[in-house]
GROMACS .gro file of C-alpha atoms in nm:
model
  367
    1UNK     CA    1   0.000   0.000   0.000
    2UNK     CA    2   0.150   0.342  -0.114
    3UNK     CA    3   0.207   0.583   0.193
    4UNK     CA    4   0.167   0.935   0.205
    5UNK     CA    5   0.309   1.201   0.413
    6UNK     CA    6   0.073   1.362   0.611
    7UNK     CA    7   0.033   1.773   0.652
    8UNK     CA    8   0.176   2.000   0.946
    9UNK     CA    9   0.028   2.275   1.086
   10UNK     CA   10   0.151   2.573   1.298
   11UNK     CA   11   0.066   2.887   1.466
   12UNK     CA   12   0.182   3.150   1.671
   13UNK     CA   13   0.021   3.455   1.798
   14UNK     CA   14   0.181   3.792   1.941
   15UNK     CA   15   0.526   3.581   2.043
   16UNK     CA   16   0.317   3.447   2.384
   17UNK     CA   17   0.203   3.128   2.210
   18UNK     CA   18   0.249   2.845   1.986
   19UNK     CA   19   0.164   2.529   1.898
   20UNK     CA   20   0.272   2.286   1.687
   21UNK     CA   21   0.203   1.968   1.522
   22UNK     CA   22   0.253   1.716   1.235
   23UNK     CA   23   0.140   1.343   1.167
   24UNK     CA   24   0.261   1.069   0.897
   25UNK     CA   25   0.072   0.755   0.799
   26UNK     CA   26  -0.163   0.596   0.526
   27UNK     CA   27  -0.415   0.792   0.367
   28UNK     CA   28  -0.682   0.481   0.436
   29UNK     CA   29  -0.847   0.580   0.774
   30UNK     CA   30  -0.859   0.223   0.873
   31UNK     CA   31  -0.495   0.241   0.896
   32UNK     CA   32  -0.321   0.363   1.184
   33UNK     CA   33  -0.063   0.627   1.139
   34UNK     CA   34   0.239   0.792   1.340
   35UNK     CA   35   0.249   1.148   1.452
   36UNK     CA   36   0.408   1.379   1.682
   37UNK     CA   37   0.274   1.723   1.839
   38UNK     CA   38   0.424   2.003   2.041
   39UNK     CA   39   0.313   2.276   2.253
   40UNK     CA   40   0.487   2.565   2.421
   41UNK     CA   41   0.406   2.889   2.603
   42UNK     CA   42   0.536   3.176   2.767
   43UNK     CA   43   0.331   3.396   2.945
   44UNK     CA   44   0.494   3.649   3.086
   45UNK     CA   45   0.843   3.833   2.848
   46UNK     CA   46   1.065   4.093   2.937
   47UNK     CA   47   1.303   4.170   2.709
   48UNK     CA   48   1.548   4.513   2.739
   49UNK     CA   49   1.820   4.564   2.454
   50UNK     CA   50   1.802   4.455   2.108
   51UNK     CA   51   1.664   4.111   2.055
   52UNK     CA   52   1.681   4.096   2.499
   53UNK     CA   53   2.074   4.113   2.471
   54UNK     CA   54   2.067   4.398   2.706
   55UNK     CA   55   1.800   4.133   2.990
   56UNK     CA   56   1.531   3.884   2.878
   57UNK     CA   57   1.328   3.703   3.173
   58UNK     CA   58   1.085   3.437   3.102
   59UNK     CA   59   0.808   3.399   3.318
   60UNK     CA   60   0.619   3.033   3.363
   61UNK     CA   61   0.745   2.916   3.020
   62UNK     CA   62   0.578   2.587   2.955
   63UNK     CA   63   0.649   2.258   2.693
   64UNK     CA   64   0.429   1.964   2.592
   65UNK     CA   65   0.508   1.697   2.337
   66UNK     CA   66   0.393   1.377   2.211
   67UNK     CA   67   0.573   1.143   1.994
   68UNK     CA   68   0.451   0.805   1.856
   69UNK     CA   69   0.633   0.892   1.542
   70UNK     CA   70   1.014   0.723   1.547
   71UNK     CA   71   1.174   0.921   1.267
   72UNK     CA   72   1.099   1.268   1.507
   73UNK     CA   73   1.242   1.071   1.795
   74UNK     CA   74   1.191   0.842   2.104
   75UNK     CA   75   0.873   0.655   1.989
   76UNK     CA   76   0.610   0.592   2.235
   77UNK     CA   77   0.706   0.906   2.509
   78UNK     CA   78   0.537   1.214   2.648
   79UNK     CA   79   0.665   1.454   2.817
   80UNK     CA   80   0.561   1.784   3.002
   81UNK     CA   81   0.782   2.072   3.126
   82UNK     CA   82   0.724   2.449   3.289
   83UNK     CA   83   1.019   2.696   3.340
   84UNK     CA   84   0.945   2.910   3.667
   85UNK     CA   85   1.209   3.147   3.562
   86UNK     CA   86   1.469   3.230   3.362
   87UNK     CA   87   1.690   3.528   3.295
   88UNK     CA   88   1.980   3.626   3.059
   89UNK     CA   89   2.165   3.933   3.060
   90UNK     CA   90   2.503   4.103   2.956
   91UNK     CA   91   2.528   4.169   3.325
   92UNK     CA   92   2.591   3.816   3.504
   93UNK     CA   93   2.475   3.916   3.824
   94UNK     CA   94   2.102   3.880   3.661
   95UNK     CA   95   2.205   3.569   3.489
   96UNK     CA   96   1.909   3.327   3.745
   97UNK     CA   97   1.735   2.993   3.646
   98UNK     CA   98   1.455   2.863   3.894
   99UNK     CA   99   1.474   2.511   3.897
  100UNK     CA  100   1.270   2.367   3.593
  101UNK     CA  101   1.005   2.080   3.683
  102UNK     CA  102   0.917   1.818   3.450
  103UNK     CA  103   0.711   1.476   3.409
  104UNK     CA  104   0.810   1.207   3.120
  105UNK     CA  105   0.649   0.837   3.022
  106UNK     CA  106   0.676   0.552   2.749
  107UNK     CA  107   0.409   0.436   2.928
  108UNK     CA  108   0.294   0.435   3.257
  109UNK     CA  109   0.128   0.778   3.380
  110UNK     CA  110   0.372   1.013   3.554
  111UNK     CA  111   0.186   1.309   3.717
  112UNK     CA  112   0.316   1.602   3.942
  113UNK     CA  113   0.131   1.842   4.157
  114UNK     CA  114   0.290   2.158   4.324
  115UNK     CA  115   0.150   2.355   4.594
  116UNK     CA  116   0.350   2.661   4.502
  117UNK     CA  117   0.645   2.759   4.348
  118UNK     CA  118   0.821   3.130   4.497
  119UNK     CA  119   0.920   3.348   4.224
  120UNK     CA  120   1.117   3.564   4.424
  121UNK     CA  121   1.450   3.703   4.263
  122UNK     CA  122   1.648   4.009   4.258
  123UNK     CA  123   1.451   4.043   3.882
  124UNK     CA  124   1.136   3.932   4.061
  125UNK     CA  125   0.828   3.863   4.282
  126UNK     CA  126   0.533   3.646   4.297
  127UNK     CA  127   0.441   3.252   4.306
  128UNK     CA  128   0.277   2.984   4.023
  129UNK     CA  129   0.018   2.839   4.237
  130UNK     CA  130  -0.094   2.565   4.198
  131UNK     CA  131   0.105   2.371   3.935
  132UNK     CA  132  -0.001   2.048   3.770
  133UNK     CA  133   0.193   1.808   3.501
  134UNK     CA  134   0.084   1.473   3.293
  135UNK     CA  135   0.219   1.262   3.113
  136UNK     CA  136   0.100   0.911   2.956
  137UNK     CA  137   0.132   0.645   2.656
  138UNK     CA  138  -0.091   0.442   2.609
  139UNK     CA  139  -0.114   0.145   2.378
  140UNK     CA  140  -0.453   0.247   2.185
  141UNK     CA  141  -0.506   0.605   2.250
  142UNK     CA  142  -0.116   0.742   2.158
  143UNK     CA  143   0.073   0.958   2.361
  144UNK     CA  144  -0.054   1.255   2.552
  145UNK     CA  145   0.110   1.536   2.806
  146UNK     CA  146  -0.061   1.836   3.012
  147UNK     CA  147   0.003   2.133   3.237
  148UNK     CA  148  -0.217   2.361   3.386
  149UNK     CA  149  -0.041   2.666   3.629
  150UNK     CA  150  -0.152   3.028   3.741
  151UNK     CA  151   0.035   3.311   3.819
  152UNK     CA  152   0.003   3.493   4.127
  153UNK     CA  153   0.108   3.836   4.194
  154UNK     CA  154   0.401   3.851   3.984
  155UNK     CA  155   0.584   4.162   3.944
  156UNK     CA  156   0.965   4.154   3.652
  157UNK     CA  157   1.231   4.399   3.670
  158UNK     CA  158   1.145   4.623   3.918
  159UNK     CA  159   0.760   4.731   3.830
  160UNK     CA  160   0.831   4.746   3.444
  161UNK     CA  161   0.576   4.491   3.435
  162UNK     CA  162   0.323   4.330   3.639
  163UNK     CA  163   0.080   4.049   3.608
  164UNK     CA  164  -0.160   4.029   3.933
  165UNK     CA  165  -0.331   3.698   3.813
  166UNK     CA  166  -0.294   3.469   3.546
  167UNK     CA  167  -0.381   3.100   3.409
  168UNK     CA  168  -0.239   2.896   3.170
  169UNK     CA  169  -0.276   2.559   3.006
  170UNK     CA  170  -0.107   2.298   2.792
  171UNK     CA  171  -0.199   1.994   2.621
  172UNK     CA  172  -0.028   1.794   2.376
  173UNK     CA  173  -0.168   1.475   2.238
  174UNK     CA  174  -0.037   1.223   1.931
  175UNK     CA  175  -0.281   0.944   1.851
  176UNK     CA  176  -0.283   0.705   1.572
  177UNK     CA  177  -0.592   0.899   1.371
  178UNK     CA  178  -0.396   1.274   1.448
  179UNK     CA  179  -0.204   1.461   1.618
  180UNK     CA  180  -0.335   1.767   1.844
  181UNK     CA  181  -0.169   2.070   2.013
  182UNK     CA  182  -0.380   2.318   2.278
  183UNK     CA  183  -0.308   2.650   2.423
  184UNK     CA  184  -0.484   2.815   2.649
  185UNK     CA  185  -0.418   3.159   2.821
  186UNK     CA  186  -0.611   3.382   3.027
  187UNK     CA  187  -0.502   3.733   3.175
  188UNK     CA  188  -0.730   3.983   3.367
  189UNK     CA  189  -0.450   4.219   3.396
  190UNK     CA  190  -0.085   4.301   3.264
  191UNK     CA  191   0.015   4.637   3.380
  192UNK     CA  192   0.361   4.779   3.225
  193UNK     CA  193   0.560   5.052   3.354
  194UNK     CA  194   0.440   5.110   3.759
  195UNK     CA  195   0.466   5.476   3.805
  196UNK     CA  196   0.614   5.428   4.143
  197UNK     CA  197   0.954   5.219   4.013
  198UNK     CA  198   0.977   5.467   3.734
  199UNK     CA  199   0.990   5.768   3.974
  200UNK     CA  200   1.198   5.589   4.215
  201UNK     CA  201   1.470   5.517   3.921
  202UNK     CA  202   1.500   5.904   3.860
  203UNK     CA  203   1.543   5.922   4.168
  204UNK     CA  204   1.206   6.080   4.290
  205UNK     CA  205   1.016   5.975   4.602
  206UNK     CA  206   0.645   6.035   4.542
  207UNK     CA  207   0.598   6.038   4.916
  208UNK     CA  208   0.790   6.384   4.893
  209UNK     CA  209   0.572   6.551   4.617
  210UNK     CA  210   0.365   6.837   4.709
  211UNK     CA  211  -0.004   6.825   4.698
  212UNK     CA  212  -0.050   6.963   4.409
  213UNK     CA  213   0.203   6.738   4.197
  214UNK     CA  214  -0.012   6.437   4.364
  215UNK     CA  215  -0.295   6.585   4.210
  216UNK     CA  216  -0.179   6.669   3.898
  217UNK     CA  217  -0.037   6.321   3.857
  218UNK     CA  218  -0.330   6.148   3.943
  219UNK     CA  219  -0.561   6.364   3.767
  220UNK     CA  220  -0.312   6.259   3.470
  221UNK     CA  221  -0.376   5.927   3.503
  222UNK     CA  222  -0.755   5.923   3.591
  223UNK     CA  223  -0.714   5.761   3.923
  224UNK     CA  224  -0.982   5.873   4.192
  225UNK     CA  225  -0.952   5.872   4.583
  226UNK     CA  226  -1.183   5.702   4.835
  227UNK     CA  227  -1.299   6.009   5.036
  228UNK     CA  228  -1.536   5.903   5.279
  229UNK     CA  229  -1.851   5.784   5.094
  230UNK     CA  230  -1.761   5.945   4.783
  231UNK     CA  231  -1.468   5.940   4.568
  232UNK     CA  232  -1.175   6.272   4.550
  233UNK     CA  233  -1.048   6.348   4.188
  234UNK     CA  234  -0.698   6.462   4.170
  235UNK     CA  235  -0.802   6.783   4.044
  236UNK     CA  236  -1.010   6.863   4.395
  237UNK     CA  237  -0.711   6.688   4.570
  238UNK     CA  238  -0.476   6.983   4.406
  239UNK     CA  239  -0.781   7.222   4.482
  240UNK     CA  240  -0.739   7.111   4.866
  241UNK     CA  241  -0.369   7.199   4.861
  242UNK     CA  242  -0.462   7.497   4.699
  243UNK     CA  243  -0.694   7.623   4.957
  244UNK     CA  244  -0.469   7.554   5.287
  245UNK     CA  245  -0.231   7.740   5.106
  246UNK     CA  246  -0.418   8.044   5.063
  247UNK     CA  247  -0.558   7.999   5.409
  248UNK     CA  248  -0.247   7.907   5.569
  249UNK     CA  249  -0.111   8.233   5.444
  250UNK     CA  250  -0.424   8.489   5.536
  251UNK     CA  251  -0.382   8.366   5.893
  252UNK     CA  252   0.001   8.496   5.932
  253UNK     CA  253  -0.106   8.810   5.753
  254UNK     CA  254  -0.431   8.923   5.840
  255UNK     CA  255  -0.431   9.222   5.560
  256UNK     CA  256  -0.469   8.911   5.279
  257UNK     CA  257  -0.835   8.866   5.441
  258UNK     CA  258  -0.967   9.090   5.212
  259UNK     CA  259  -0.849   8.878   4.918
  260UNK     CA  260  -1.055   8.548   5.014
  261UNK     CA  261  -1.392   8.535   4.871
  262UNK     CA  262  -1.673   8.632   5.054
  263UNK     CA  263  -1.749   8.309   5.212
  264UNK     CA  264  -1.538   8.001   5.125
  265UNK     CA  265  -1.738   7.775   5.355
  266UNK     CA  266  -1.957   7.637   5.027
  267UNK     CA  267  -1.591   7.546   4.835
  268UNK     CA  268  -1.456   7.443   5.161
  269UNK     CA  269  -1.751   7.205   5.268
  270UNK     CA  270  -1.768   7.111   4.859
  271UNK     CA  271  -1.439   6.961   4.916
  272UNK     CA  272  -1.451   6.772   5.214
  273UNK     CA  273  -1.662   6.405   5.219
  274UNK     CA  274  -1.996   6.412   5.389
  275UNK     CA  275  -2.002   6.418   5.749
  276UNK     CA  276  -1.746   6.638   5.837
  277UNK     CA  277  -1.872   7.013   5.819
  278UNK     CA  278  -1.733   7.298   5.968
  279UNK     CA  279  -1.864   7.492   6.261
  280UNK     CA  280  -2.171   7.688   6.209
  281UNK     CA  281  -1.956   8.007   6.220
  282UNK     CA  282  -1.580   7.899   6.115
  283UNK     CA  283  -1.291   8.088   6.136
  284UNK     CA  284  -0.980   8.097   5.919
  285UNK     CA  285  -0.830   7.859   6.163
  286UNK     CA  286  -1.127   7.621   6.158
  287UNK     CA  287  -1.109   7.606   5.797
  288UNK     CA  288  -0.734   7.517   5.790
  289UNK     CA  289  -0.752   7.262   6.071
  290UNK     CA  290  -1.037   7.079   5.906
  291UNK     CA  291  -0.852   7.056   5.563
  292UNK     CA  292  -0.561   6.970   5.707
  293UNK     CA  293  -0.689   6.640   5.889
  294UNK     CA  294  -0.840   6.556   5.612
  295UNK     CA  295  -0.497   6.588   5.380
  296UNK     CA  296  -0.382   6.398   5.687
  297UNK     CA  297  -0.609   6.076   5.562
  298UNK     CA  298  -0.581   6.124   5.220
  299UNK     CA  299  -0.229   6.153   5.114
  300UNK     CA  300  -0.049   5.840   5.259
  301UNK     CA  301  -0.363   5.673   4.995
  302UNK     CA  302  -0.294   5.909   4.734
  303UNK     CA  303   0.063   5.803   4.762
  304UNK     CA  304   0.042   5.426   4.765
  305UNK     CA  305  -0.217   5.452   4.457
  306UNK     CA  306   0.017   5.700   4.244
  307UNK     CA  307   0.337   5.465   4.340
  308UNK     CA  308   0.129   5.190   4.217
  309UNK     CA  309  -0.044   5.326   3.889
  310UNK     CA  310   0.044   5.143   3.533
  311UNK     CA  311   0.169   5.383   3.254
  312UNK     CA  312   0.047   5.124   3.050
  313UNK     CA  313  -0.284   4.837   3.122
  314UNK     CA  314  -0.366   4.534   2.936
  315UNK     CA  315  -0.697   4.400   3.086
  316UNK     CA  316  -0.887   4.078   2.963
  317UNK     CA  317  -0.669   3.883   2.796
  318UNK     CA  318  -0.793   3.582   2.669
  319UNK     CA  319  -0.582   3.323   2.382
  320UNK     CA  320  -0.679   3.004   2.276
  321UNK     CA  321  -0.543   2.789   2.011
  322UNK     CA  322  -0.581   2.473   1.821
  323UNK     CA  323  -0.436   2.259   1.626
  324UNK     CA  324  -0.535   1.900   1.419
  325UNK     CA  325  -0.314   1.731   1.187
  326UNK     CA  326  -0.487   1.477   1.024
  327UNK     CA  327  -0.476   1.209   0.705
  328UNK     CA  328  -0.578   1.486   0.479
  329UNK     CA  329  -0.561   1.912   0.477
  330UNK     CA  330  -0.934   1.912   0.480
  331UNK     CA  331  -0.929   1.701   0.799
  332UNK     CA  332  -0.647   1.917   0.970
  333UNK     CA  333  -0.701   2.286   1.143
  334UNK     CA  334  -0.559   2.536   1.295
  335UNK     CA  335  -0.819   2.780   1.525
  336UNK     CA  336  -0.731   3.093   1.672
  337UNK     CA  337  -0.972   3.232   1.935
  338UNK     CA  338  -0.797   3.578   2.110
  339UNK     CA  339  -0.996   3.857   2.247
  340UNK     CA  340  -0.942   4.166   2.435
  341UNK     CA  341  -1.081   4.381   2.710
  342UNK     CA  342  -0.902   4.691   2.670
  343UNK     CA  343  -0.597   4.879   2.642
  344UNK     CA  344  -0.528   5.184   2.905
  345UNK     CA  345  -0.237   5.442   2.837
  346UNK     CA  346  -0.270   5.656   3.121
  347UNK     CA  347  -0.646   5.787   3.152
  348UNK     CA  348  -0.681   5.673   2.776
  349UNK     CA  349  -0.871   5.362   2.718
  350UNK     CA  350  -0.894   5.202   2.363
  351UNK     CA  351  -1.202   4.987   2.380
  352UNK     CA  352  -1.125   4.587   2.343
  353UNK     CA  353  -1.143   4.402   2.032
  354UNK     CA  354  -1.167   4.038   1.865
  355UNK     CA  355  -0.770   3.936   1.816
  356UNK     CA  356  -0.885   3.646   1.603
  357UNK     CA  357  -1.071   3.912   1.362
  358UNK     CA  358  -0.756   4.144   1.328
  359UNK     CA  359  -0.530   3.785   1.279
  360UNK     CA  360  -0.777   3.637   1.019
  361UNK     CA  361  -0.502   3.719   0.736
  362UNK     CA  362  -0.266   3.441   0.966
  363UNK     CA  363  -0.520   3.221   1.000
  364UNK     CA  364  -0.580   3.204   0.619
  365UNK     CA  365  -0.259   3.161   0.544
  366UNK     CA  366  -0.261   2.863   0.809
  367UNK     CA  367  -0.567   2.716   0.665
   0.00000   0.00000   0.00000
């Protein structure tokens, strides 16, 4: 009987993901074939320098493959791998490798399960929790690997990017019909560039910037303050600083009295959350004391929030891909299925949109 090579399909998507796979055999579909299928995924890049020669740390990077094929290798064998970490830089100091963790079989079922692994480096911060690898051959259904992992608070290089929460699976199977490679990766949030490191590395502390600046800053970036029931722009933040300044000043010199508006009680009380209202008949002094305690409970939270802000926000990330090789290109695919929430520069969002849509051109090409 005359044998045919079989097609191989691959995709890749944004330089997070790929998948790979490929299968050989008889074109009869009584006949059972050989095939052999790979998966891999990084989910988290940093990369400084052309092509990362400057630093470039790898975050949970993650390998599946499946083999029943013996020209492509070990026949028979599965195997599953994850990275936790791994860095490589011109400067060797932030040359690091976390230890990597991996399952294997020609047969028998090897599976792994990790509480937690600690991502904490000089580059970085955070955990994988929890952690789970597969591997298995078996006689009639082929060879087959998995991993499924999520990322926990992880922060690379020193704020440039951060990943609060993130999961991520793997699956890799070659059978005798095809061969089959999944990818799966979900990420509420990636936040690039935390205000706070950047200040810190020109050597600013934010927790020395006047009122104002705090305001401005935030009122830059759109974030708002919890103020008792209500919520403090940074614009009526600055307008706060702005007041005890003026009043501050009419209360050493008396002949600047005449310069304050009538009454600044309405603008005062406007400014300060419900419930704490100045005396029926305020003074100068009243007017400063109340502003100033509440300054007092405002700015260590308008600190922490502007030390924390993203330049840049990624939210609602969501990749999944597919792939089939089969007997024939009609049976094989390859499936893209991205979408995203929305993009945030600064106080600027750009509404989210359907990644498979803008890569239909790849995925025609694939198909």
């Amino acid at each position: 009987m005359r044998k045919t090579r079989m097609f191989a399909a691959a995709v890749s998507l944004a330089a997070l993901l790929g998948a790979t796979a490929a299968a050989g055999g008889t074109a009869s579909a009584q006949t059972n074939g050989v095939g052999t299928t790979k998966a891999t995924t990084t989910a988290v890049n940093v990369a400084l320098g052309s092509n990362g020669s400057l630093l470039n740390v790898r975050v949970l990077g993650d390998d599946g493959s499946a083999n029943i094929d013996p020209k492509q290798g070990t026949p028979s064998a599965a195997a599953s791998s994850i990275s936790p970490l791994t860095s490589t830089s011109s400067v060797s100091a932030l040359n690091l490798s976390l230890p990597k963790l991996s399952v294997s079989s020609t047969g028998a079922a090897d599976n792994k399960s990790v509480p937690s692994i600690d991502l904490t480096t000089p580059l970085s911060t955070g955990s994988i929790t929890p952690l789970s690898l597969s591997a298995v051959v078996d006689a009639t259904q082929g060879a087959s690997s998995g991993l499924s992992s999520a990322l926990k608070n992880v922060t690379a290089v020193g704020g440039l990017l951060s990943v609060p929460s993130a999961t991520s699976s793997l699956g890799a199977a070659a059978k005798p019909v095809d061969a089959d490679g999944l990818r799966g990766l979900s990420v509420p949030s990636i936040q690039v560039l935390n205000l706070g490191a950047v200040l810190q590395g020109l050597g600013i502390d934010p927790a020395n910037l006047t009122v104002n600046q705090l305001g401005n800053a935030l009122g830059i970036l759109g974030v708002t303050l919890p103020n008792g029931t209500g919520t403090l722009t940074g614009a009526q933040l600055g307008a706060l600083g702005t007041q005890l300044t003026t009043l501050q000043a009419a209360t050493d010199q008396t002949a600047l009295l005449s310069s304050l508006a009538a009454d600044p009680t309405s603008t005062i009380n406007g400014l300060l959350p419900p419930g704490t209202p100045l005396p029926a008949t305020p003074t100068v002094g009243d007017a400063v004391t109340s502003i100033t305690n509440q300054l007092k409970a405002l700015l260590p939270t308008a600190v922490t929030d502007l030390a924390n802000a993203p330049l840049l926000q990624v939210k609602d990330l969501v990749v999944g891909i597919t792939t089939k090789a089969a007997d024939t290109v009609a049976n094989s695919t390859a499936d893209i299925k991205a979408s995203l929430g929305s993009v945030q520069v600064g106080n600027l969002t750009v509404p989210g949109v359907d990644l498979a849509s803008v890569l239909s051109n790849a995925n025609t090409t694939i198909n």
